[in-house]
Amino acid sequence: MEALVYHGPGRRAWEKRPRPEIRDATDAVVRITTSTICGTDLHILKGDVPTVTDGRILGHEGVGVVDDVGAGVTGVRKGDKVLISCITSCGKCDFCRKGMYSHCRSGGWILGNAIDGTQAEYVRIPHADTSLHRLAPDADEEAMVMLSDILPTGFECGVLNGQVKPGDAVAIVGAGPIGLATLLTAQFYSPAEIVMIDLDENRLRVARSFGATRSVNSGDGEAVRKVMDLTGGAGVDVAIEAVGIPATFDICQSILAPGGRLANVGVHGKPVELHLETLWARNITLTTRLVDTVTTPMLLKVVQSGRLQPGKLVTHRFGLADVMKAYDTFGNAAREHALKVILQGASPRDGR
Ligand SMILES: NC(=O)c1ccc[n+]([C@@H]2O[C@H](COP(=O)([O-])OP(=O)(O)OC[C@H]3O[C@@H](n4cnc5c(N)ncnc54)[C@H](O)[C@@H]3O)[C@@H](O)[C@H]2O)c1
Ligand SMILES: [Zn+2]
Ligand SMILES: [Zn+2]
């Protein structure tokens, strides 16, 4: 088969690799029909994620068809269409029993990280019963693939941890796919205001069309003052960090109203300065989380009902074999006006 392989910082190639096989009784092998690229894949290519080593197939998002299962798999069968969760979970260890699948003792975020991932014709999925979700044969794959990572991430790490409530003023810093997924799922709770903050005017425009009530371009360094003005000097009830750099964490900690919640979603590579000298008396809550994907079954129902339409995040489509071009487009997102870039697998009759 062919796959997108990481060869150290800045180096990737589309190349021939052996087709994955069942190793453990709980494994499945899935033929990829739809995949996509995540902002985290770009972090990996910059060399920010040291657990990813030379030779790793990237990708942790995907929809596909089960091709083979181990003897111990009971929940899916050959031929089933499935959603692949970006988090692999055994369902049995102490962390899984607490619903913290992200810290599964033999799983967590391993796909396209510690083991080969989904930007390939086939992928091996450990703990298949608890890491795959069965889909209807006619499921909308482009909408479903947003459930592998971005929707549960925005919802769990941003909306649930930030405890978004009816009437709240919410600010989301970062209007990338994760920030936009947070924006879409925050609206389950009818906040009064959702202020979107980014440097990219195109993404801010998309955010307004997805339900943001206000947008702030932080390019002039005035984001804090603008948000304070918009909220009559009070600040926001919830500030969600969806970028992963000190500057955007700073915006979040500077715009919290008393009693506010700061929910960090971004992957940080550097320390930030926490201003406890002002925050200690402001009754705030600060949360962090690696997505657990515990809410995926719920989100799946909302997408199936049509009440949530994540397919509108798709801006570009490529054949899986053109994944190198897809990375060039996604890597220049501002210039290309790219949000989610869909990779379409070849159908089996196109040859293997
Ligand atoms: N916690 C988790 O489990 C989890 C899961 C998936 C992704 N993430 C992380 O979430 C973050 C967002 O992911 P994404 O795919 O949307 O990334 P992205 O790179 O597509 O989006 C980031 C956005 O931030 C904006 N931005 C950059 N610098 C800014 C600044 N100084 N002020 C305002 N905006 C700025 C960019 O214009 C861009 O629109 C990343 O750090 C990603 O690694 C976390
Ligand atoms: Zn991701
Ligand atoms: Zn586990």
XYZ file of N, CA and C and ligand atoms in Angstrom, residues 37-41 60-61 86 109 148-150 153 178 291 340, ligand 2:
49
model
N -6.235 16.241 7.413
C -4.992 16.678 8.052
C -5.363 17.603 9.202
N -4.636 17.471 10.324
C -4.900 18.253 11.540
C -3.771 19.260 11.758
N -4.080 20.371 12.441
C -3.047 21.327 12.851
C -1.929 20.633 13.619
N -2.280 19.572 14.351
C -1.270 18.837 15.115
C -0.279 18.132 14.183
N -0.734 17.700 12.992
C 0.197 17.092 12.018
C 1.252 18.120 11.594
N -4.466 10.956 12.324
C -5.223 10.369 13.442
C -6.714 10.599 13.260
N -7.112 10.892 12.018
C -8.531 11.111 11.720
C -8.889 10.228 10.524
N -9.586 9.512 17.202
C -8.159 9.869 17.301
C -7.549 9.317 18.585
N -3.590 8.999 22.703
C -3.282 9.479 21.352
C -2.029 8.752 20.864
N -13.671 12.491 14.336
C -12.478 11.768 14.796
C -11.734 12.566 15.859
N -11.703 13.913 15.674
C -10.864 14.742 16.534
C -11.494 16.102 16.826
N -11.745 16.929 15.783
C -11.983 18.349 16.063
C -13.267 18.616 16.847
N -12.829 17.481 20.461
C -11.820 18.329 21.111
C -12.415 19.685 21.479
N -10.218 23.796 15.142
C -10.571 23.501 16.540
C -11.400 24.639 17.141
N -8.060 15.643 24.581
C -9.404 15.156 24.253
C -9.548 13.675 24.617
N -10.707 22.630 6.640
C -10.428 21.197 6.639
C -10.239 20.728 5.196
Zn -5.773 16.367 15.597
